Amino acid sequence: MKQILSLAFVALLAACQTAPVDTPIADSPIPVPQAESAPDAPQPIPGQQWLYGSAEASVAMRQAWAGIAGFVEAKAASGPSHGVVLAPGSMPEQPSFLACEGKPLAAVFDADETLIWNLGSMGYFTRAGIGFDPGIWDDWERTGAGKAVPVPGALAGLDRIRAAGVTVIVNTNRAAVNAAGSVDTLREAGIGDFTHGETLFLQGDAPDGSGKDGRRAMIAGNYCVVALVGDQLGDIADPFNDKSLSVAERRALTEAPSVAGLWGNGWFVLPNPVYGPSIRGGFDDVFPPETHWEPTPQAEAEVIN
Ligand SMILES: [Mg+2]
């Protein structure tokens, strides 16, 4: 059974490598692990078990949201001179940031797996034994209100951020044509009331497709953005999603001295082990050759016997 689960999860990881930047999960079918006691009953994949079910994920999210709220409160109290959106043309290796110039403060959040967990659609995909279907996801954007839940810690964190006088803005790759459904979904999850083009920005609002820099520039035209929060690096800045970057290069870019101090200090990433551009890499990307290890012959013999 362990081997079956492992193979299924490997298949998920392989499939996710080709997923678009902000596509919830891969667009190719994923084998669903089967329960030993009920062979036909689909089971959540390990990443779903961790993210959507575990106490550890709930704690991790609440920890993160408390940190985000505390950071935003401190920023609001201090009166920042500049925001944290990369200035147009600026790159992580040599970043520059726009001055606040007296603009009102805002915090900008991704929606999916940042503000809300998409339990309705994820549960459907898993029950149906499919990884991801863009048509069904589109339907979910329009009709899923009431079946997505707030990420643990988000509601308390948003209350603190709003009480500090900071506007909450959502920048999501949900489609602009489905704005009404996404407004309903966010409201039903308790996240708040959002207005398309003012406090809600969607794919189609700017000409750069699933890239979010265009929409971040639109938001920064009206606000001093003191925090960017998401579950994928594209929620922070598009250069992190350059598809030519290897797993190691992408990771190294986040560790560059020019931006290393921003994580947890204006830039915030929440864990998502279920889907997205973080789910990629071959064996040597994940287990570097210098760490390869083999058990002693005696221990290996004991396993075989
Ligand atoms: Mg997301």
Short mmCIF file of N, CA and C in Angstrom, two decimals, residues 55-223:
data_model
loop_
_atom_site.label_atom_id
_atom_site.label_comp_id
_atom_site.label_asym_id
_atom_site.label_seq_id
_atom_site.Cartn_x
_atom_site.Cartn_y
_atom_site.Cartn_z
N ALA A 55 -3.65 19.15 11.75
CA ALA A 55 -3.47 20.17 12.78
C ALA A 55 -2.20 20.98 12.52
N GLU A 56 -1.17 20.29 11.99
CA GLU A 56 0.09 20.99 11.73
C GLU A 56 -0.10 22.12 10.72
N ALA A 57 -0.87 21.86 9.66
CA ALA A 57 -1.11 22.91 8.67
C ALA A 57 -1.90 24.06 9.28
N SER A 58 -2.89 23.73 10.11
CA SER A 58 -3.66 24.78 10.77
C SER A 58 -2.76 25.66 11.63
N VAL A 59 -1.86 25.02 12.37
CA VAL A 59 -0.93 25.78 13.21
C VAL A 59 0.00 26.64 12.34
N ALA A 60 0.53 26.04 11.28
CA ALA A 60 1.46 26.78 10.41
C ALA A 60 0.78 28.00 9.81
N MET A 61 -0.46 27.83 9.40
CA MET A 61 -1.18 28.96 8.81
C MET A 61 -1.47 30.04 9.84
N ARG A 62 -1.90 29.62 11.03
CA ARG A 62 -2.20 30.62 12.06
C ARG A 62 -0.93 31.36 12.49
N GLN A 63 0.20 30.62 12.56
CA GLN A 63 1.48 31.28 12.86
C GLN A 63 1.79 32.33 11.80
N ALA A 64 1.64 31.92 10.53
CA ALA A 64 1.98 32.83 9.43
C ALA A 64 1.08 34.07 9.44
N TRP A 65 -0.21 33.83 9.63
CA TRP A 65 -1.15 34.96 9.61
C TRP A 65 -0.93 35.91 10.78
N ALA A 66 -0.55 35.37 11.93
CA ALA A 66 -0.24 36.25 13.07
C ALA A 66 0.97 37.12 12.73
N GLY A 67 1.96 36.52 12.06
CA GLY A 67 3.14 37.29 11.66
C GLY A 67 2.81 38.36 10.64
N ILE A 68 1.96 38.02 9.68
CA ILE A 68 1.56 38.99 8.65
C ILE A 68 0.84 40.17 9.31
N ALA A 69 -0.12 39.86 10.18
CA ALA A 69 -0.89 40.93 10.83
C ALA A 69 0.01 41.81 11.68
N GLY A 70 0.91 41.20 12.42
CA GLY A 70 1.81 41.99 13.26
C GLY A 70 2.72 42.88 12.44
N PHE A 71 3.20 42.34 11.32
CA PHE A 71 4.05 43.15 10.44
C PHE A 71 3.29 44.35 9.89
N VAL A 72 2.07 44.10 9.41
CA VAL A 72 1.28 45.19 8.81
C VAL A 72 0.92 46.23 9.87
N GLU A 73 0.56 45.78 11.05
CA GLU A 73 0.27 46.74 12.13
C GLU A 73 1.47 47.63 12.41
N ALA A 74 2.65 47.03 12.48
CA ALA A 74 3.86 47.82 12.77
C ALA A 74 4.15 48.80 11.64
N LYS A 75 3.97 48.36 10.41
CA LYS A 75 4.19 49.25 9.26
C LYS A 75 3.23 50.44 9.29
N ALA A 76 1.97 50.14 9.57
CA ALA A 76 0.97 51.21 9.61
C ALA A 76 1.31 52.22 10.69
N ALA A 77 1.84 51.73 11.81
CA ALA A 77 2.19 52.62 12.91
C ALA A 77 3.42 53.46 12.60
N SER A 78 4.30 52.93 11.77
CA SER A 78 5.58 53.61 11.53
C SER A 78 5.53 54.59 10.37
N GLY A 79 4.52 54.47 9.49
CA GLY A 79 4.46 55.35 8.34
C GLY A 79 5.60 55.08 7.36
N PRO A 80 5.46 54.04 6.57
CA PRO A 80 6.56 53.63 5.69
C PRO A 80 6.83 54.65 4.58
N SER A 81 8.08 54.68 4.11
CA SER A 81 8.46 55.60 3.03
C SER A 81 8.28 54.97 1.66
N HIS A 82 8.32 53.63 1.61
CA HIS A 82 8.15 52.96 0.32
C HIS A 82 7.44 51.62 0.54
N GLY A 83 6.87 51.10 -0.54
CA GLY A 83 6.18 49.83 -0.47
C GLY A 83 7.08 48.67 -0.82
N VAL A 84 6.45 47.50 -1.08
CA VAL A 84 7.21 46.27 -1.34
C VAL A 84 6.93 45.68 -2.72
N VAL A 85 6.21 46.41 -3.58
CA VAL A 85 6.03 45.97 -4.97
C VAL A 85 7.25 46.40 -5.75
N LEU A 86 7.85 45.44 -6.48
CA LEU A 86 9.01 45.79 -7.31
C LEU A 86 8.62 46.88 -8.29
N ALA A 87 9.46 47.91 -8.40
CA ALA A 87 9.20 48.98 -9.37
C ALA A 87 9.26 48.39 -10.78
N PRO A 88 8.48 48.93 -11.72
CA PRO A 88 8.49 48.41 -13.09
C PRO A 88 9.91 48.32 -13.64
N GLY A 89 10.24 47.16 -14.19
CA GLY A 89 11.57 46.95 -14.75
C GLY A 89 12.62 46.51 -13.75
N SER A 90 12.28 46.57 -12.48
CA SER A 90 13.22 46.19 -11.43
C SER A 90 13.20 44.68 -11.25
N MET A 91 14.35 44.08 -10.98
CA MET A 91 14.47 42.63 -10.84
C MET A 91 14.92 42.26 -9.43
N PRO A 92 14.62 41.02 -9.00
CA PRO A 92 15.01 40.63 -7.63
C PRO A 92 16.50 40.77 -7.36
N GLU A 93 17.34 40.58 -8.39
CA GLU A 93 18.78 40.69 -8.15
C GLU A 93 19.20 42.11 -7.79
N GLN A 94 18.42 43.09 -8.25
CA GLN A 94 18.73 44.50 -7.96
C GLN A 94 17.40 45.25 -7.83
N PRO A 95 16.70 45.01 -6.73
CA PRO A 95 15.33 45.52 -6.62
C PRO A 95 15.28 47.02 -6.29
N SER A 96 14.21 47.64 -6.74
CA SER A 96 13.88 48.98 -6.27
C SER A 96 12.38 49.02 -6.05
N PHE A 97 11.97 49.89 -5.15
CA PHE A 97 10.56 49.91 -4.73
C PHE A 97 10.00 51.32 -4.85
N LEU A 98 8.71 51.40 -5.14
CA LEU A 98 8.07 52.69 -5.33
C LEU A 98 7.89 53.40 -3.99
N ALA A 99 8.06 54.71 -4.01
CA ALA A 99 7.83 55.52 -2.81
C ALA A 99 6.34 55.58 -2.50
N CYS A 100 6.01 55.73 -1.22
CA CYS A 100 4.60 55.75 -0.81
C CYS A 100 3.91 57.06 -1.23
N GLU A 101 4.63 58.15 -1.18
CA GLU A 101 4.12 59.45 -1.64
C GLU A 101 2.75 59.79 -1.05
N GLY A 102 2.55 59.43 0.21
CA GLY A 102 1.31 59.80 0.89
C GLY A 102 0.10 58.98 0.51
N LYS A 103 0.29 57.94 -0.28
CA LYS A 103 -0.86 57.11 -0.67
C LYS A 103 -1.36 56.29 0.53
N PRO A 104 -2.64 55.94 0.52
CA PRO A 104 -3.15 55.05 1.58
C PRO A 104 -2.45 53.69 1.51
N LEU A 105 -2.39 53.03 2.66
CA LEU A 105 -1.70 51.74 2.73
C LEU A 105 -2.62 50.59 2.32
N ALA A 106 -2.03 49.58 1.70
CA ALA A 106 -2.77 48.37 1.34
C ALA A 106 -1.89 47.15 1.57
N ALA A 107 -2.55 46.01 1.81
CA ALA A 107 -1.89 44.71 1.81
C ALA A 107 -2.56 43.90 0.70
N VAL A 108 -1.76 43.23 -0.13
CA VAL A 108 -2.28 42.54 -1.32
C VAL A 108 -2.13 41.03 -1.14
N PHE A 109 -3.23 40.33 -1.34
CA PHE A 109 -3.29 38.89 -1.12
C PHE A 109 -3.72 38.16 -2.38
N ASP A 110 -3.07 37.02 -2.64
CA ASP A 110 -3.62 36.05 -3.56
C ASP A 110 -4.89 35.48 -2.91
N ALA A 111 -5.74 34.83 -3.70
CA ALA A 111 -6.98 34.26 -3.13
C ALA A 111 -6.84 32.76 -2.85
N ASP A 112 -6.60 31.96 -3.91
CA ASP A 112 -6.67 30.50 -3.77
C ASP A 112 -5.49 29.93 -2.99
N GLU A 113 -5.82 29.20 -1.94
CA GLU A 113 -4.83 28.61 -1.04
C GLU A 113 -3.98 29.69 -0.37
N THR A 114 -4.53 30.90 -0.27
CA THR A 114 -3.91 31.98 0.51
C THR A 114 -4.97 32.54 1.47
N LEU A 115 -6.08 33.00 0.90
CA LEU A 115 -7.20 33.47 1.72
C LEU A 115 -8.21 32.34 1.94
N ILE A 116 -8.40 31.52 0.91
CA ILE A 116 -9.39 30.44 0.98
C ILE A 116 -8.77 29.11 0.57
N TRP A 117 -9.30 28.06 1.14
CA TRP A 117 -9.00 26.71 0.69
C TRP A 117 -10.19 26.24 -0.16
N ASN A 118 -9.87 25.75 -1.36
CA ASN A 118 -10.91 25.36 -2.32
C ASN A 118 -11.35 23.92 -2.10
N LEU A 119 -11.95 23.67 -0.95
CA LEU A 119 -12.28 22.30 -0.60
C LEU A 119 -13.31 21.69 -1.55
N GLY A 120 -14.27 22.49 -2.02
CA GLY A 120 -15.31 21.95 -2.90
C GLY A 120 -14.73 21.39 -4.19
N SER A 121 -13.92 22.19 -4.88
CA SER A 121 -13.37 21.73 -6.16
C SER A 121 -12.30 20.67 -5.96
N MET A 122 -11.46 20.84 -4.95
CA MET A 122 -10.40 19.84 -4.72
C MET A 122 -11.01 18.49 -4.36
N GLY A 123 -12.05 18.52 -3.54
CA GLY A 123 -12.73 17.27 -3.18
C GLY A 123 -13.37 16.63 -4.39
N TYR A 124 -13.96 17.45 -5.26
CA TYR A 124 -14.58 16.89 -6.47
C TYR A 124 -13.54 16.24 -7.36
N PHE A 125 -12.44 16.97 -7.62
CA PHE A 125 -11.40 16.42 -8.49
C PHE A 125 -10.89 15.08 -7.94
N THR A 126 -10.72 15.01 -6.64
CA THR A 126 -10.20 13.78 -6.03
C THR A 126 -11.23 12.66 -6.11
N ARG A 127 -12.47 12.97 -5.79
CA ARG A 127 -13.52 11.95 -5.88
C ARG A 127 -13.67 11.43 -7.31
N ALA A 128 -13.51 12.35 -8.28
CA ALA A 128 -13.68 11.98 -9.69
C ALA A 128 -12.45 11.29 -10.25
N GLY A 129 -11.34 11.33 -9.49
CA GLY A 129 -10.13 10.67 -9.97
C GLY A 129 -9.43 11.42 -11.07
N ILE A 130 -9.65 12.73 -11.14
CA ILE A 130 -8.97 13.55 -12.16
C ILE A 130 -8.11 14.58 -11.45
N GLY A 131 -7.03 14.96 -12.10
CA GLY A 131 -6.12 15.94 -11.49
C GLY A 131 -6.69 17.33 -11.54
N PHE A 132 -7.03 17.77 -12.75
CA PHE A 132 -7.52 19.13 -12.92
C PHE A 132 -8.20 19.22 -14.27
N ASP A 133 -9.30 19.94 -14.33
CA ASP A 133 -9.98 20.19 -15.59
C ASP A 133 -10.33 21.67 -15.66
N PRO A 134 -9.83 22.38 -16.65
CA PRO A 134 -10.05 23.83 -16.69
C PRO A 134 -11.52 24.21 -16.80
N GLY A 135 -12.32 23.40 -17.48
CA GLY A 135 -13.73 23.71 -17.61
C GLY A 135 -14.45 23.58 -16.27
N ILE A 136 -14.10 22.53 -15.52
CA ILE A 136 -14.72 22.35 -14.20
C ILE A 136 -14.23 23.44 -13.25
N TRP A 137 -12.94 23.81 -13.35
CA TRP A 137 -12.45 24.90 -12.50
C TRP A 137 -13.19 26.20 -12.81
N ASP A 138 -13.44 26.46 -14.09
CA ASP A 138 -14.17 27.67 -14.48
C ASP A 138 -15.57 27.66 -13.85
N ASP A 139 -16.20 26.50 -13.86
CA ASP A 139 -17.52 26.35 -13.25
C ASP A 139 -17.43 26.60 -11.74
N TRP A 140 -16.34 26.09 -11.13
CA TRP A 140 -16.13 26.30 -9.70
C TRP A 140 -16.00 27.79 -9.37
N GLU A 141 -15.28 28.54 -10.20
CA GLU A 141 -15.15 29.98 -9.96
C GLU A 141 -16.52 30.65 -9.95
N ARG A 142 -17.41 30.16 -10.81
CA ARG A 142 -18.73 30.80 -10.93
C ARG A 142 -19.71 30.34 -9.85
N THR A 143 -19.58 29.08 -9.41
CA THR A 143 -20.66 28.50 -8.59
C THR A 143 -20.20 27.96 -7.24
N GLY A 144 -18.93 28.15 -6.89
CA GLY A 144 -18.40 27.49 -5.69
C GLY A 144 -18.66 28.19 -4.37
N ALA A 145 -19.35 29.33 -4.39
CA ALA A 145 -19.56 30.08 -3.14
C ALA A 145 -20.19 29.18 -2.08
N GLY A 146 -19.62 29.24 -0.90
CA GLY A 146 -20.13 28.45 0.22
C GLY A 146 -19.40 27.14 0.41
N LYS A 147 -18.61 26.72 -0.59
CA LYS A 147 -17.89 25.45 -0.49
C LYS A 147 -16.37 25.65 -0.42
N ALA A 148 -15.94 26.91 -0.29
CA ALA A 148 -14.54 27.21 0.02
C ALA A 148 -14.52 27.75 1.45
N VAL A 149 -13.44 27.48 2.15
CA VAL A 149 -13.36 27.89 3.56
C VAL A 149 -12.18 28.84 3.75
N PRO A 150 -12.25 29.69 4.77
CA PRO A 150 -11.10 30.57 5.01
C PRO A 150 -9.90 29.77 5.50
N VAL A 151 -8.72 30.17 5.06
CA VAL A 151 -7.49 29.57 5.58
C VAL A 151 -7.41 29.87 7.08
N PRO A 152 -7.03 28.88 7.89
CA PRO A 152 -6.94 29.13 9.34
C PRO A 152 -6.06 30.35 9.64
N GLY A 153 -6.58 31.22 10.46
CA GLY A 153 -5.83 32.42 10.84
C GLY A 153 -6.13 33.63 9.98
N ALA A 154 -6.72 33.40 8.79
CA ALA A 154 -6.92 34.51 7.86
C ALA A 154 -7.94 35.53 8.40
N LEU A 155 -9.03 35.04 8.95
CA LEU A 155 -10.08 35.98 9.38
C LEU A 155 -9.58 36.87 10.52
N ALA A 156 -8.90 36.28 11.50
CA ALA A 156 -8.36 37.09 12.60
C ALA A 156 -7.29 38.05 12.08
N GLY A 157 -6.46 37.57 11.17
CA GLY A 157 -5.41 38.42 10.61
C GLY A 157 -5.98 39.59 9.83
N LEU A 158 -6.99 39.31 9.01
CA LEU A 158 -7.60 40.39 8.22
C LEU A 158 -8.28 41.41 9.12
N ASP A 159 -8.89 40.95 10.19
CA ASP A 159 -9.50 41.89 11.15
C ASP A 159 -8.45 42.86 11.68
N ARG A 160 -7.28 42.33 12.07
CA ARG A 160 -6.22 43.18 12.61
C ARG A 160 -5.70 44.16 11.54
N ILE A 161 -5.56 43.67 10.33
CA ILE A 161 -5.03 44.51 9.25
C ILE A 161 -6.00 45.65 8.95
N ARG A 162 -7.28 45.31 8.88
CA ARG A 162 -8.28 46.36 8.61
C ARG A 162 -8.37 47.34 9.77
N ALA A 163 -8.25 46.83 10.99
CA ALA A 163 -8.32 47.72 12.16
C ALA A 163 -7.14 48.69 12.19
N ALA A 164 -6.05 48.31 11.54
CA ALA A 164 -4.87 49.18 11.46
C ALA A 164 -5.02 50.23 10.35
N GLY A 165 -6.16 50.20 9.67
CA GLY A 165 -6.41 51.19 8.62
C GLY A 165 -5.80 50.83 7.27
N VAL A 166 -5.47 49.58 7.10
CA VAL A 166 -4.83 49.13 5.86
C VAL A 166 -5.88 48.42 4.99
N THR A 167 -5.98 48.82 3.73
CA THR A 167 -6.96 48.23 2.81
C THR A 167 -6.51 46.84 2.38
N VAL A 168 -7.44 45.89 2.39
CA VAL A 168 -7.16 44.53 1.95
C VAL A 168 -7.55 44.41 0.47
N ILE A 169 -6.57 44.04 -0.35
CA ILE A 169 -6.80 43.92 -1.80
C ILE A 169 -6.44 42.50 -2.23
N VAL A 170 -7.26 41.95 -3.14
CA VAL A 170 -7.03 40.59 -3.64
C VAL A 170 -6.54 40.68 -5.09
N ASN A 171 -5.46 39.99 -5.39
CA ASN A 171 -4.92 39.88 -6.75
C ASN A 171 -4.81 38.39 -7.08
N THR A 172 -5.78 37.90 -7.85
CA THR A 172 -5.89 36.46 -8.10
C THR A 172 -5.93 36.16 -9.58
N ASN A 173 -5.52 34.94 -9.96
CA ASN A 173 -5.62 34.53 -11.36
C ASN A 173 -6.95 33.88 -11.69
N ARG A 174 -7.92 34.02 -10.82
CA ARG A 174 -9.29 33.70 -11.25
C ARG A 174 -9.67 34.66 -12.39
N ALA A 175 -10.59 34.23 -13.25
CA ALA A 175 -10.88 34.99 -14.47
C ALA A 175 -11.76 36.21 -14.20
N ALA A 176 -11.46 37.30 -14.93
CA ALA A 176 -12.26 38.51 -14.78
C ALA A 176 -13.72 38.27 -15.16
N VAL A 177 -13.97 37.39 -16.14
CA VAL A 177 -15.36 37.14 -16.55
C VAL A 177 -16.15 36.45 -15.45
N ASN A 178 -15.47 35.84 -14.49
CA ASN A 178 -16.15 35.17 -13.38
C ASN A 178 -16.11 36.02 -12.10
N ALA A 179 -15.95 37.32 -12.25
CA ALA A 179 -15.78 38.18 -11.08
C ALA A 179 -16.91 38.00 -10.06
N ALA A 180 -18.13 37.94 -10.53
CA ALA A 180 -19.27 37.87 -9.60
C ALA A 180 -19.18 36.62 -8.73
N GLY A 181 -18.82 35.50 -9.34
CA GLY A 181 -18.72 34.25 -8.57
C GLY A 181 -17.61 34.32 -7.54
N SER A 182 -16.48 34.92 -7.91
CA SER A 182 -15.37 35.00 -6.96
C SER A 182 -15.69 35.98 -5.83
N VAL A 183 -16.39 37.06 -6.14
CA VAL A 183 -16.84 37.98 -5.08
C VAL A 183 -17.72 37.22 -4.10
N ASP A 184 -18.65 36.42 -4.63
CA ASP A 184 -19.55 35.64 -3.77
C ASP A 184 -18.77 34.63 -2.92
N THR A 185 -17.79 33.97 -3.54
CA THR A 185 -17.01 32.95 -2.83
C THR A 185 -16.24 33.58 -1.67
N LEU A 186 -15.61 34.72 -1.92
CA LEU A 186 -14.84 35.40 -0.86
C LEU A 186 -15.78 35.87 0.25
N ARG A 187 -16.94 36.38 -0.13
CA ARG A 187 -17.90 36.86 0.88
C ARG A 187 -18.41 35.69 1.73
N GLU A 188 -18.78 34.60 1.07
CA GLU A 188 -19.33 33.45 1.79
C GLU A 188 -18.30 32.81 2.72
N ALA A 189 -17.02 32.95 2.37
CA ALA A 189 -15.97 32.41 3.24
C ALA A 189 -15.62 33.36 4.37
N GLY A 190 -16.26 34.53 4.38
CA GLY A 190 -16.04 35.49 5.47
C GLY A 190 -14.85 36.41 5.25
N ILE A 191 -14.27 36.36 4.04
CA ILE A 191 -13.05 37.15 3.77
C ILE A 191 -13.39 38.63 3.63
N GLY A 192 -14.57 38.93 3.11
CA GLY A 192 -14.99 40.32 3.00
C GLY A 192 -15.71 40.59 1.69
N ASP A 193 -16.13 41.85 1.53
CA ASP A 193 -16.79 42.29 0.30
C ASP A 193 -15.77 43.01 -0.58
N PHE A 194 -15.65 42.54 -1.80
CA PHE A 194 -14.64 43.09 -2.70
C PHE A 194 -15.30 43.62 -3.97
N THR A 195 -14.68 44.66 -4.54
CA THR A 195 -15.19 45.29 -5.75
C THR A 195 -14.17 45.13 -6.87
N HIS A 196 -14.61 44.52 -7.94
CA HIS A 196 -13.71 44.28 -9.09
C HIS A 196 -13.15 45.62 -9.61
N GLY A 197 -11.84 45.66 -9.74
CA GLY A 197 -11.18 46.87 -10.25
C GLY A 197 -10.79 47.86 -9.17
N GLU A 198 -11.32 47.64 -7.96
CA GLU A 198 -10.96 48.53 -6.83
C GLU A 198 -10.21 47.76 -5.76
N THR A 199 -10.83 46.71 -5.27
CA THR A 199 -10.17 45.88 -4.24
C THR A 199 -10.01 44.43 -4.70
N LEU A 200 -10.43 44.12 -5.91
CA LEU A 200 -10.29 42.76 -6.47
C LEU A 200 -9.76 42.86 -7.89
N PHE A 201 -8.60 42.23 -8.12
CA PHE A 201 -7.97 42.24 -9.44
C PHE A 201 -7.85 40.81 -9.93
N LEU A 202 -8.25 40.60 -11.19
CA LEU A 202 -8.41 39.26 -11.75
C LEU A 202 -7.66 39.12 -13.06
N GLN A 203 -7.44 37.86 -13.46
CA GLN A 203 -6.76 37.63 -14.74
C GLN A 203 -7.63 38.20 -15.87
N GLY A 204 -7.01 39.05 -16.69
CA GLY A 204 -7.75 39.75 -17.74
C GLY A 204 -7.80 41.24 -17.49
N ASP A 205 -7.49 41.65 -16.26
CA ASP A 205 -7.51 43.08 -15.93
C ASP A 205 -6.29 43.81 -16.49
N ALA A 206 -5.21 43.08 -16.72
CA ALA A 206 -4.00 43.64 -17.30
C ALA A 206 -3.58 42.71 -18.44
N PRO A 207 -2.78 43.19 -19.37
CA PRO A 207 -2.50 42.38 -20.57
C PRO A 207 -1.46 41.29 -20.40
N ASP A 208 -0.97 41.04 -19.18
CA ASP A 208 0.10 40.06 -19.04
C ASP A 208 -0.38 38.69 -18.60
N GLY A 209 -1.63 38.32 -18.94
CA GLY A 209 -2.12 36.98 -18.71
C GLY A 209 -2.08 36.56 -17.26
N SER A 210 -1.42 35.40 -17.00
CA SER A 210 -1.35 34.92 -15.62
C SER A 210 -0.28 35.63 -14.81
N GLY A 211 0.53 36.45 -15.47
CA GLY A 211 1.48 37.28 -14.71
C GLY A 211 0.71 38.28 -13.85
N LYS A 212 1.24 38.60 -12.71
CA LYS A 212 0.53 39.51 -11.81
C LYS A 212 1.20 40.87 -11.66
N ASP A 213 2.37 41.06 -12.30
CA ASP A 213 3.07 42.34 -12.16
C ASP A 213 2.24 43.50 -12.70
N GLY A 214 1.54 43.28 -13.82
CA GLY A 214 0.73 44.36 -14.39
C GLY A 214 -0.34 44.83 -13.43
N ARG A 215 -1.00 43.85 -12.79
CA ARG A 215 -2.05 44.21 -11.82
C ARG A 215 -1.44 44.81 -10.55
N ARG A 216 -0.26 44.32 -10.17
CA ARG A 216 0.41 44.93 -8.99
C ARG A 216 0.73 46.40 -9.28
N ALA A 217 1.13 46.70 -10.53
CA ALA A 217 1.44 48.09 -10.88
C ALA A 217 0.17 48.95 -10.81
N MET A 218 -0.96 48.36 -11.25
CA MET A 218 -2.22 49.11 -11.18
C MET A 218 -2.57 49.43 -9.73
N ILE A 219 -2.40 48.44 -8.87
CA ILE A 219 -2.72 48.64 -7.44
C ILE A 219 -1.77 49.66 -6.83
N ALA A 220 -0.48 49.54 -7.17
CA ALA A 220 0.51 50.45 -6.60
C ALA A 220 0.32 51.89 -7.09
N GLY A 221 -0.45 52.06 -8.16
CA GLY A 221 -0.76 53.42 -8.61
C GLY A 221 -1.65 54.16 -7.63
N ASN A 222 -2.41 53.41 -6.85
CA ASN A 222 -3.35 54.04 -5.92
C ASN A 222 -3.01 53.81 -4.45
N TYR A 223 -2.15 52.84 -4.17
CA TYR A 223 -1.85 52.48 -2.79
C TYR A 223 -0.34 52.31 -2.58
#
